[in-house]
Tab-separated table of C-alpha atoms and ligand atoms in Angstrom:
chain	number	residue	atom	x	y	z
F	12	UNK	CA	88.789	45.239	129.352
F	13	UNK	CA	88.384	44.480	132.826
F	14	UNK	CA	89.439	41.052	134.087
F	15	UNK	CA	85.802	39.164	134.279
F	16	UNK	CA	86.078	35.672	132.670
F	17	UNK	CA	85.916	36.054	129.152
F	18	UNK	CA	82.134	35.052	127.719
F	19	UNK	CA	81.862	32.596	125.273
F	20	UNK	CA	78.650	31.767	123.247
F	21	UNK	CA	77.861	27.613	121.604
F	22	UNK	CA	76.870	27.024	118.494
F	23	UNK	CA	75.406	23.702	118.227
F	24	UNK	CA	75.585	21.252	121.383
F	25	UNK	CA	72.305	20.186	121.969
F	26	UNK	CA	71.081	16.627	122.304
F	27	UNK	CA	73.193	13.988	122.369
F	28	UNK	CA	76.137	16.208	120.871
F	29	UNK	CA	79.804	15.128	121.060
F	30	UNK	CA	82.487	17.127	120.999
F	31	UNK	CA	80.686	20.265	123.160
F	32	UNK	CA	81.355	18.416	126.169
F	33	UNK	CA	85.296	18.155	126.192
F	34	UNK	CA	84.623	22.237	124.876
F	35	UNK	CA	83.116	23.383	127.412
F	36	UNK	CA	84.861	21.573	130.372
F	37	UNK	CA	88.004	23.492	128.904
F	38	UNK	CA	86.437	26.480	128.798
F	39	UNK	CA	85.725	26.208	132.208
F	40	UNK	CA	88.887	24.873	132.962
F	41	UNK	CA	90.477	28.051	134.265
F	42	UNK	CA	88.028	30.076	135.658
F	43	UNK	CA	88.645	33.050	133.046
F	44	UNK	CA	86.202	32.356	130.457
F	45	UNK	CA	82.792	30.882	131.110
F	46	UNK	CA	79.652	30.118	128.612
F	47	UNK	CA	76.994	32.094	128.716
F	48	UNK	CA	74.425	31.180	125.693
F	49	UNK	CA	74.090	28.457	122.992
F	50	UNK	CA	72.080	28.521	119.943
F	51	UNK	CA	72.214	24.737	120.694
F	52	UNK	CA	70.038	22.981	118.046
F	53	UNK	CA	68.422	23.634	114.636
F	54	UNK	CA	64.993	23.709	115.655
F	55	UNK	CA	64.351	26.878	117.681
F	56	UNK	CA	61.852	24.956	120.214
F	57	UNK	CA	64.399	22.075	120.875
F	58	UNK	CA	67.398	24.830	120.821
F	59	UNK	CA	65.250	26.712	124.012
F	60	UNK	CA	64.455	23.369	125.517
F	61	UNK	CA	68.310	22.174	125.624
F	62	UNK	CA	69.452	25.301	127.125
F	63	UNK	CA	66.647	25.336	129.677
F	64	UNK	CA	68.059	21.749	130.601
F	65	UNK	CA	71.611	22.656	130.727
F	66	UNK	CA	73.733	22.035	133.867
F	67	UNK	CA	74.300	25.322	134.748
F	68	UNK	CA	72.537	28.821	133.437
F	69	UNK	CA	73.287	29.799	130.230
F	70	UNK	CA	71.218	32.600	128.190
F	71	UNK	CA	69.408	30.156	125.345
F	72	UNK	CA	68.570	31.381	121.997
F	73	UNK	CA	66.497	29.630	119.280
F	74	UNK	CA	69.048	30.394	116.376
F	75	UNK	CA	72.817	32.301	116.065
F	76	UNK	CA	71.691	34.432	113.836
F	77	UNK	CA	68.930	35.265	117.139
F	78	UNK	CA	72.358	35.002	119.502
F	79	UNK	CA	74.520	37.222	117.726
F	80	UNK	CA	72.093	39.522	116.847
F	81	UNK	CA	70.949	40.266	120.622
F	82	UNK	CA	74.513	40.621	121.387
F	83	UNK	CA	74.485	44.459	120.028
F	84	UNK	CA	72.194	45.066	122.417
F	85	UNK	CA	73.524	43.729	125.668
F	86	UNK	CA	75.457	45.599	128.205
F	87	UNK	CA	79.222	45.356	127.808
F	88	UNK	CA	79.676	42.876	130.500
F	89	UNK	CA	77.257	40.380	129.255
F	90	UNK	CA	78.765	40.414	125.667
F	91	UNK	CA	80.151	37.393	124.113
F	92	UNK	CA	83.822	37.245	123.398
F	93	UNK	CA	84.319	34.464	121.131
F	94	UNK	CA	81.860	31.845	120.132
F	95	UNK	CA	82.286	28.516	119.764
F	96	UNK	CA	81.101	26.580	116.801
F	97	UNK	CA	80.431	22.800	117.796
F	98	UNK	CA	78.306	22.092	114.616
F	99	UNK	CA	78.371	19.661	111.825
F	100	UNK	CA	80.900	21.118	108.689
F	101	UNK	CA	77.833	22.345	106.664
F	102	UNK	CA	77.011	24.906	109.897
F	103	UNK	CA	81.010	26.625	110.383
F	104	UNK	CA	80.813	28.561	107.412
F	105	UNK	CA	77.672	31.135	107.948
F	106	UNK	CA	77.863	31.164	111.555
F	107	UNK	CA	81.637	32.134	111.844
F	108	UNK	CA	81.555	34.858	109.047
F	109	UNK	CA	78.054	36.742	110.924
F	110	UNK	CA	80.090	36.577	114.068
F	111	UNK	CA	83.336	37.678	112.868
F	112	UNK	CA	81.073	40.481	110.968
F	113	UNK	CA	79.298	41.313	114.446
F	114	UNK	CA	82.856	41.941	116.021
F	115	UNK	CA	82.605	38.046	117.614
F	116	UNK	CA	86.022	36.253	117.957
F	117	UNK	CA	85.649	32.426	116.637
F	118	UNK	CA	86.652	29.805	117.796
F	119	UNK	CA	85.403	26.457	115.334
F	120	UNK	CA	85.732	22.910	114.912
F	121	UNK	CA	87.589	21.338	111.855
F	122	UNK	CA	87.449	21.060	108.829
F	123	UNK	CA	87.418	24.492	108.947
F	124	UNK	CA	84.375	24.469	106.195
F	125	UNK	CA	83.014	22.614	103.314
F	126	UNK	CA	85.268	23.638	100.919
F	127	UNK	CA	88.139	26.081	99.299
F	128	UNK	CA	85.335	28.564	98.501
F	129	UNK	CA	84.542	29.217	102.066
F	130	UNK	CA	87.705	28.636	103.439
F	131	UNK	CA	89.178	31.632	100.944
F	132	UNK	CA	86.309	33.752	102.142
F	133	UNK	CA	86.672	33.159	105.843
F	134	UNK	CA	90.387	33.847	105.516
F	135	UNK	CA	89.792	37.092	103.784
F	136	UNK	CA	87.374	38.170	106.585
F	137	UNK	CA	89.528	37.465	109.285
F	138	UNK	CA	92.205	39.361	108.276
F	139	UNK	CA	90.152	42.209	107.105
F	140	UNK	CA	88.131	42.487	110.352
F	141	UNK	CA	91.320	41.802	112.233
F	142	UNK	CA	89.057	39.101	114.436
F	143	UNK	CA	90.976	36.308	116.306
F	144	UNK	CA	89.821	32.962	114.963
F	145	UNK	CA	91.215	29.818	116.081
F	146	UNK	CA	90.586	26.273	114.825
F	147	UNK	CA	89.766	23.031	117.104
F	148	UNK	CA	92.728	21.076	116.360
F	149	UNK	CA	92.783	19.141	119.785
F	150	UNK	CA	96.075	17.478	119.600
F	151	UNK	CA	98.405	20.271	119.333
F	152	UNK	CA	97.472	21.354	122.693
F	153	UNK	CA	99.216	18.546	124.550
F	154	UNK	CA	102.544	19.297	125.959
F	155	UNK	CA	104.120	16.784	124.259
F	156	UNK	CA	103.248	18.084	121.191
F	157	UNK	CA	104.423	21.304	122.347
F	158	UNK	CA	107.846	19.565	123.094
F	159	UNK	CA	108.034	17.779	120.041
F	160	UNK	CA	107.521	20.912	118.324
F	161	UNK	CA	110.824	22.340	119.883
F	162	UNK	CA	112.483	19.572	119.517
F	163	UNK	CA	112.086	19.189	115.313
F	164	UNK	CA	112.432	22.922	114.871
F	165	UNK	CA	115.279	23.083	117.176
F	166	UNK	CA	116.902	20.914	114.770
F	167	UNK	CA	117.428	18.241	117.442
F	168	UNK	CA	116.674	15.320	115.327
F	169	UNK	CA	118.878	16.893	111.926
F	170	UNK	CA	116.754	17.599	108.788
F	171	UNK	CA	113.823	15.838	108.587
F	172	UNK	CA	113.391	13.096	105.957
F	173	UNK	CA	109.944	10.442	106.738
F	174	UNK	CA	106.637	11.657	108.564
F	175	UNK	CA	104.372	8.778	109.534
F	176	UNK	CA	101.456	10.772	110.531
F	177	UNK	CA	98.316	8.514	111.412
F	178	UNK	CA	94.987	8.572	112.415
F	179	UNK	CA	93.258	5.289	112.519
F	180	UNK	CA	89.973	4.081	113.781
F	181	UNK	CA	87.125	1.264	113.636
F	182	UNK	CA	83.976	2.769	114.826
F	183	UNK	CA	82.761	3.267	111.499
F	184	UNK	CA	84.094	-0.661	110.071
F	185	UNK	CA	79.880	-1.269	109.571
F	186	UNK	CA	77.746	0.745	108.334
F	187	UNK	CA	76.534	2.454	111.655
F	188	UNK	CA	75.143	5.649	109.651
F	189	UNK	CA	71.966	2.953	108.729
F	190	UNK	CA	71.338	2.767	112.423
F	191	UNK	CA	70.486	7.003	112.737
F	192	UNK	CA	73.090	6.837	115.046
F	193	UNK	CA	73.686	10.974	115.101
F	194	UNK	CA	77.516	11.219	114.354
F	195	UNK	CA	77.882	8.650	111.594
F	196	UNK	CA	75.071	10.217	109.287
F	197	UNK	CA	76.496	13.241	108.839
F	198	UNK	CA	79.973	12.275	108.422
F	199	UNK	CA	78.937	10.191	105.820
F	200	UNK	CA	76.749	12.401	104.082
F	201	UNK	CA	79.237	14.759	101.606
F	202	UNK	CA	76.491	17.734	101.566
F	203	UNK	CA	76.880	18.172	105.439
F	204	UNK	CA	80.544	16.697	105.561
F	205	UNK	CA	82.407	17.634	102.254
F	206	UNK	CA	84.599	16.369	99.724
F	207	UNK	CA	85.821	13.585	101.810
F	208	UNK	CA	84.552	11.652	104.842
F	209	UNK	CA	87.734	9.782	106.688
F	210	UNK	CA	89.958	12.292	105.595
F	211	UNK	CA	87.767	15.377	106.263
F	212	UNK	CA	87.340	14.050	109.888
F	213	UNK	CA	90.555	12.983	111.188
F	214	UNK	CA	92.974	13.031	108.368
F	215	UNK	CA	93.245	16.965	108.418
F	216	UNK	CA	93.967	16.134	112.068
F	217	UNK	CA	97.022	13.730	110.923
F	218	UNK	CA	98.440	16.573	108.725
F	219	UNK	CA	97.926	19.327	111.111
F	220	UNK	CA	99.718	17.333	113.299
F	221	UNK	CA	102.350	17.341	111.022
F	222	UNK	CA	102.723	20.858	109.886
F	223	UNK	CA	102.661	21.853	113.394
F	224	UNK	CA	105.509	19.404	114.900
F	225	UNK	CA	107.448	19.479	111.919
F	226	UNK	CA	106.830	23.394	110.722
F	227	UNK	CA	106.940	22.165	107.750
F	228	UNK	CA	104.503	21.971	104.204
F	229	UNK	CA	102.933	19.603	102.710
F	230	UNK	CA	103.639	20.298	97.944
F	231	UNK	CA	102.222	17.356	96.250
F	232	UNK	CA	99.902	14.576	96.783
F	233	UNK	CA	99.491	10.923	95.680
F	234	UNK	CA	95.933	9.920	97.225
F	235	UNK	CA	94.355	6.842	97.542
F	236	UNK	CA	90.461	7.382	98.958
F	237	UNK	CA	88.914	4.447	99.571
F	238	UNK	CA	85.494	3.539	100.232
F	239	UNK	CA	85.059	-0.027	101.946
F	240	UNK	CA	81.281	-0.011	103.586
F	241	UNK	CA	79.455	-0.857	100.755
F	242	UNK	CA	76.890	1.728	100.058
F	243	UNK	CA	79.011	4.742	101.837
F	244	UNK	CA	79.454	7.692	99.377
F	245	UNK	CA	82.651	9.098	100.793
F	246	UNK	CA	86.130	7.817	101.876
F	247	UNK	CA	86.327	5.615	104.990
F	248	UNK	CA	89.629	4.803	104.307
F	249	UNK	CA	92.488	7.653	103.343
F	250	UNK	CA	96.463	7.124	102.576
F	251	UNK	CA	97.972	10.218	101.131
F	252	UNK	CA	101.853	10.279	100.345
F	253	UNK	CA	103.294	13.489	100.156
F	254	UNK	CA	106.295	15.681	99.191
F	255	UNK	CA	107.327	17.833	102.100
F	256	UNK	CA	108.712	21.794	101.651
F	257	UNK	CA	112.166	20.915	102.861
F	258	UNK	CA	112.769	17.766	100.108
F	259	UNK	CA	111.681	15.198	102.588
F	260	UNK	CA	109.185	12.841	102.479
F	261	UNK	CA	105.314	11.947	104.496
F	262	UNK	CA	102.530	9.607	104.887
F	263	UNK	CA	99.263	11.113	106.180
F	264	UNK	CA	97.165	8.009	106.809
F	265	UNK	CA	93.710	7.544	108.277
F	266	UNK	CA	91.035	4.747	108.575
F	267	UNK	CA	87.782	4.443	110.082
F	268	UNK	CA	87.415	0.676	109.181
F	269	UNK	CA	90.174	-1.005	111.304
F	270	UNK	CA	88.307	-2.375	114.469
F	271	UNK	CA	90.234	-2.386	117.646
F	272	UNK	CA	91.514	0.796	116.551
F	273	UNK	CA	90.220	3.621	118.709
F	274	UNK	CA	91.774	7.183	118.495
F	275	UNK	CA	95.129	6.270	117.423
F	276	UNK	CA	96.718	9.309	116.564
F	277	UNK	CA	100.201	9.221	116.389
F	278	UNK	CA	103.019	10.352	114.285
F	279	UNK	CA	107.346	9.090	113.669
F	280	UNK	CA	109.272	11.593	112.297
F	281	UNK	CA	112.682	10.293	111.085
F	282	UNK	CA	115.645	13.185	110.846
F	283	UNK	CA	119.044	12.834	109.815
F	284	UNK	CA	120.309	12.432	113.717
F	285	UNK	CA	117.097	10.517	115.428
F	286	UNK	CA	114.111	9.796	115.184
F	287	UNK	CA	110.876	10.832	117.404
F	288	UNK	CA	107.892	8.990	118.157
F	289	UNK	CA	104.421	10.230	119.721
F	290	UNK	CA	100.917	8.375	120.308
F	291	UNK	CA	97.723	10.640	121.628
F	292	UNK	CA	96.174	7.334	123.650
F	293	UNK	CA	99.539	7.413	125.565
F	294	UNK	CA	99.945	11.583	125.295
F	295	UNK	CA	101.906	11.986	128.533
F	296	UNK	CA	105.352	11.194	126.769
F	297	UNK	CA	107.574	10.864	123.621
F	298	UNK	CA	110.168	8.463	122.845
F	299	UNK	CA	113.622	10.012	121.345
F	300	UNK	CA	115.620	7.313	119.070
F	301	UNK	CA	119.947	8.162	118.657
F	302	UNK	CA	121.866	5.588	117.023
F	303	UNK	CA	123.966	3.097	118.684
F	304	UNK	CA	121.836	4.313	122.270
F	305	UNK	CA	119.273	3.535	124.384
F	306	UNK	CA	115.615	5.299	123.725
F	307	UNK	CA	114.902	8.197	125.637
F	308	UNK	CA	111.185	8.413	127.073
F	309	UNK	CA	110.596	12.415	128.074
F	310	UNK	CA	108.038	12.498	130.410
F	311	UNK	CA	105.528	15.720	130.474
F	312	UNK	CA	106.317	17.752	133.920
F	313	UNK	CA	109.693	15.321	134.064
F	314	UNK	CA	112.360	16.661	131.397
F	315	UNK	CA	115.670	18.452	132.424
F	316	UNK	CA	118.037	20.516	129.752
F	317	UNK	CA	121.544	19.606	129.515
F	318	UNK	CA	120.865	15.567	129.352
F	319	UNK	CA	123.479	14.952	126.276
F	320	UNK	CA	120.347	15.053	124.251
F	321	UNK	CA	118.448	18.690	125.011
F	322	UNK	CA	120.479	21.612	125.645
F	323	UNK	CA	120.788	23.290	129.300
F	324	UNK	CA	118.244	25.896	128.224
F	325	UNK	CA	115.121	24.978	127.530
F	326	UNK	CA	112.131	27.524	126.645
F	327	UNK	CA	110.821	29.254	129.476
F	328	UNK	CA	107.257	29.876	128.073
F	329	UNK	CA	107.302	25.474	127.149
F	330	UNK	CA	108.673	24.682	130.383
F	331	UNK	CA	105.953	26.778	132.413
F	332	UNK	CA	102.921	25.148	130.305
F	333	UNK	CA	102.027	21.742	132.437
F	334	UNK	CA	99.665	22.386	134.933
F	335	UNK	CA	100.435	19.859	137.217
F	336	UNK	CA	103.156	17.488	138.000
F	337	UNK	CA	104.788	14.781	136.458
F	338	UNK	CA	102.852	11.849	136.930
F	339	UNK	CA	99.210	13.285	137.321
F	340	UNK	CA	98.063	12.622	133.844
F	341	UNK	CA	96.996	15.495	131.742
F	342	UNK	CA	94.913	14.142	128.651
F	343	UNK	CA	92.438	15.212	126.295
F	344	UNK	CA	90.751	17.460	128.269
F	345	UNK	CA	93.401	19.287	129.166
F	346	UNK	CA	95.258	19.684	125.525
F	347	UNK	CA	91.230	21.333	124.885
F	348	UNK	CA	92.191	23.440	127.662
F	349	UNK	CA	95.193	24.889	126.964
F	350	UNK	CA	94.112	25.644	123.255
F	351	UNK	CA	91.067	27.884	124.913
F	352	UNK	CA	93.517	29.146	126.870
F	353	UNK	CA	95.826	30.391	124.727
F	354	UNK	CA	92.978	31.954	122.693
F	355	UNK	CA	91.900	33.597	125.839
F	356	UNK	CA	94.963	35.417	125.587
F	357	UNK	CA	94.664	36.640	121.963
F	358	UNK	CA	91.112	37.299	122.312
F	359	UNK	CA	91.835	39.499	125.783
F	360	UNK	CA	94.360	41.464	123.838
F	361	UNK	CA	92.580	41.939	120.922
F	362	UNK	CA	89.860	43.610	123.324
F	363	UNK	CA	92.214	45.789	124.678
F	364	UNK	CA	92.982	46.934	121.352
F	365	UNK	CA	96.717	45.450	121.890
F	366	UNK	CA	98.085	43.474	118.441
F	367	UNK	CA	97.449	39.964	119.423
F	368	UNK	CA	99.515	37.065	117.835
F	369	UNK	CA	97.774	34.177	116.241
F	370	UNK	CA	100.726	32.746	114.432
F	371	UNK	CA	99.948	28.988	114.847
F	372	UNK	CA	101.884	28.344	117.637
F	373	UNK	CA	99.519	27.677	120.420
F	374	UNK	CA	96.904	26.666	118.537
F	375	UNK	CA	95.601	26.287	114.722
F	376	UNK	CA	94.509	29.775	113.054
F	377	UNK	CA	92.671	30.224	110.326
F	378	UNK	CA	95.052	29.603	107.671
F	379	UNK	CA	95.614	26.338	109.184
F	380	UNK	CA	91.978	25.283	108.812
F	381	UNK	CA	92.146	26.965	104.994
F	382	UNK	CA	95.128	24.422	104.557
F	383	UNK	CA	93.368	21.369	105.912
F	384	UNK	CA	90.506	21.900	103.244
F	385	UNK	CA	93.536	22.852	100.293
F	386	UNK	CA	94.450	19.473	101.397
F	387	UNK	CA	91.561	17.629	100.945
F	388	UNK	CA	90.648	19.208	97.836
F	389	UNK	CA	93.782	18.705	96.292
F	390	UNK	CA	93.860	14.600	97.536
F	391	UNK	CA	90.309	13.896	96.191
F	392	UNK	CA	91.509	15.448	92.389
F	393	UNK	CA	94.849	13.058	93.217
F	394	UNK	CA	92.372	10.011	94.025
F	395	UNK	CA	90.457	10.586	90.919
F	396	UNK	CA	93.241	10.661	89.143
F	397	UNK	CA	94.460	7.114	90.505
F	398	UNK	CA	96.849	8.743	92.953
F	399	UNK	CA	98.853	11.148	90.271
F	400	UNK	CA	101.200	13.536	92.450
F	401	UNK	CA	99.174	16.944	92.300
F	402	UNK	CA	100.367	19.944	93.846
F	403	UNK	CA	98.638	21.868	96.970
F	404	UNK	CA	97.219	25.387	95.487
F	405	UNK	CA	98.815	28.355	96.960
F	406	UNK	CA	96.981	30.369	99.305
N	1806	NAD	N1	88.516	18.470	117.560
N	1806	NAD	C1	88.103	17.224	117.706
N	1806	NAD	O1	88.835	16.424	118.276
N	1806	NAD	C2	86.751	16.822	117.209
N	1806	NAD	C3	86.147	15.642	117.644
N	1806	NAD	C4	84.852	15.367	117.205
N	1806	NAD	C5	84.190	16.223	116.337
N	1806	NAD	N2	84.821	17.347	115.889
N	1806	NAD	C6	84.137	18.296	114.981
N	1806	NAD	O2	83.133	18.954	115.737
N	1806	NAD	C7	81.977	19.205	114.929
N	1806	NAD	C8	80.768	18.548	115.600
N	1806	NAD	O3	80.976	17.153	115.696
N	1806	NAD	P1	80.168	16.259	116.754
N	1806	NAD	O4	80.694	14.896	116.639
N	1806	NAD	O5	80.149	16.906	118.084
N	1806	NAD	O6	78.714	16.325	116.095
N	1806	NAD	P2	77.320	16.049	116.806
N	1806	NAD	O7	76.392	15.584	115.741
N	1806	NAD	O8	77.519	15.226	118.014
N	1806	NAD	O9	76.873	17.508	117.299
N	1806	NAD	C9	76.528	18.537	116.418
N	1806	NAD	C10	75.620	19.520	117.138
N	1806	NAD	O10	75.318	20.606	116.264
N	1806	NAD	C11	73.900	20.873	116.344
N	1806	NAD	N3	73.476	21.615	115.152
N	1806	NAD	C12	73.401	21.202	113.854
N	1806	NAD	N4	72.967	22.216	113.062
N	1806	NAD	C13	72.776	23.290	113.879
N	1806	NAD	C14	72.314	24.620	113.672
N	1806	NAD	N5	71.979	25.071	112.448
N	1806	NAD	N6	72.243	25.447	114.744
N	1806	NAD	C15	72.568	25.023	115.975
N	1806	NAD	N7	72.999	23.756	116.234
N	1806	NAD	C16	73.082	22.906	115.204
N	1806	NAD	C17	73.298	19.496	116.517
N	1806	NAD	O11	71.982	19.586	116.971
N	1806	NAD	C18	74.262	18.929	117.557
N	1806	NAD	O12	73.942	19.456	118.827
N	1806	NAD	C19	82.317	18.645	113.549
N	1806	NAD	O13	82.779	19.672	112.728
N	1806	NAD	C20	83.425	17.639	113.815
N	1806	NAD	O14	84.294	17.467	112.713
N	1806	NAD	C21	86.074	17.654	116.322
């Protein structure tokens, strides 16, 4: 494949749409991959109409199955490289098994589907079709989570014991999904949202999160899903405790009724030699806890081997992953960044017919998203069952 910036195709994204925006700044981030065409909106008239109004030429078609269709057709350097599924959870499913089956890499938003059903399917396709397929879980691209990541599976901290792995919001404390407004109905509705509203949305963030820090599993739930809007039919509120691979122990928490909260993502670990602590509203840094010592604060673009804590050596391929210097705040456009940009590099060797890599550790693959929804299945059987420990199914 020649070097022309890889082209990448929306799903969803019209109108008053969310989480495109952040997308597509990171796709642009680089220069090396660039969108081209959306299948922006359900209606084919409105889907035309957005990407006529979009701020900068893109190819619009009225429906993906219309988008990935045409793609056949066009000459090789027009062809789509991965598209990018911005939809609500009820539209990941179809769109990312045609594309995989037209030869599309995917890129999608979590939950990875609606439930184990698809996610087994989409897994199975994958792997059969050999397709890269990567999963939008945002946090793991910031550095710090990078860093942390070293840091646990170095075995810096000793074996872990505790996760506190939270996600807690307010926006949804009333029942804004009465008002129309466009991202509360859905998320509240369990035919376009699944099994479980809070916990779909942002919990499977709080245990990805985990699993990718920590590298470790999560084998048995005790769930509490809790519904405090009156009238809501799923889970605003969701407080899992869990039994770790390794022996240890977790929380995965999330709300969306505690006001003043806004994205407050965060996560402790506690090992046998220190303890680590991480918050996405202040992402540039991580605090490092030793007994009988002062905290450290590591500071993204500002860390040094051989400090009595981190040994002389530190990862070459970690080190060389900020983008700018200390200081200059990288944020949540940038951890969207660096996941498309690590898929760029799978997706570029996949083209060249090279074996590409998509082992979880740049971003979430799709047997990450396939464990998110294990997850939630398995917590809303534990919930039901007034929090009895139930164990995760094996893949
Ligand atoms: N990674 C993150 O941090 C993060 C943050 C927010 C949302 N999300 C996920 O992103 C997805 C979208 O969430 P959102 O808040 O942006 O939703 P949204 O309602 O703002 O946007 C959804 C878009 O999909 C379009 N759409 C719906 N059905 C379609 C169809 N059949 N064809 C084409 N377009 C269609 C809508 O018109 C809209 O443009 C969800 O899966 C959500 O869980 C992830």
């Amino acid at each position: 494949m020649s070097n022309r910036p890889l082209n990448v195709g929306l799903v969803g994204g019209g109108k008053g749409a969310f989480i495109v925006n952040p997308h597509q700044k990171a796709i642009h981030f680089d220069g090396t991959r660039r969108v081209v065409a959306g299948a922006l909106f359900p209606d084919p008239k409105i889907a035309m109409e957005e990407a006529a109004k979009w701020p900068y030429p893109i190819k619009g078609y009225g429906s993906y199955d219309d988008m990935i269709a045409a793609n056949k057709t066009l000459p090789e350097a027009e062809k789509l490289d991965y598209i990018l599924i911005v939809t609500p959870n009820f539209v990941h499913f179809d769109p990312a098994m045609k594309a995989m089956k037209a030869g599309i890499a995917v890129f999608c938003e979590k939950p990875l589907c609606l439930n184990l059903t698809e996610a087994n399917e989409l897994v199975k396709t994958s792997h059969a079709l050999n397709v890269p397929f990567g999963v939008a879980h945002t946090y793991l691209g910031h550095w710090t989570s990078r860093f942390s990541r070293y840091i646990v599976q170095s075995g810096l901290l000793g074996d872990v014991r505790w996760v506190d792995s939270y996600y807690i919001q307010g926006w949804l404390a009333t029942k804004l999904e009465a008002t129309g407004q466009q991202q509360a109905s859905w998320r509240v509705d369990p035919k376009r949202a699944g099994g479980s509203g809070c916990g779909g949305d942002i919990g499977t963030h709080a245990l990805m999160q985990l699993r990718y820090v920590t590298g470790l599993n999560v084998t048995e739930v005790s769930a509490q899903m809790e519904t405090f809007v009156e009238g809501r039919q799923l889970d605003d509120h969701f407080t899992i405790y869990c039994k770790l691979s390794n022996g240890g122990k977790a929380l995965v928490r999330a709300s969306q009724i505690c006001i003043g909260h806004k994205n407050d993502l965060g996560i402790t670990i506690a090992g046998t030699k220190g303890t680590l602590r991480w918050r996405q509203e202040e992402p540039e840094c991580i605090t490092i806890c030793l007994p009988n010592q002062p905290d450290r604060v590591y500071w993204r673009g500002a860390v040094a081997g051989g400090d009595g804590f981190l040994p002389q050596e530190l990862p070459a391929d970690l080190m060389a992953e900020p983008t700018i210097p200390a200081g200059h705040p990288e944020a949540f456009h940038d951890a969207f960044a660096r996941l498309h940009r690590s898929f760029e590099a799978d997706v570029r060797k996949w083209k060249a017919g090279e074996k590409f890599n998509s082992d979880g550790s740049k971003y979430a693959n799709v047997e990450d998203g396939w464990t998110g929804i294990a997850f939630i299945e398995t917590c809303v059987e534990s919930s039901k069952h007034h929090g009895a420990w139930t164990a995760m199914p094996k893949k």
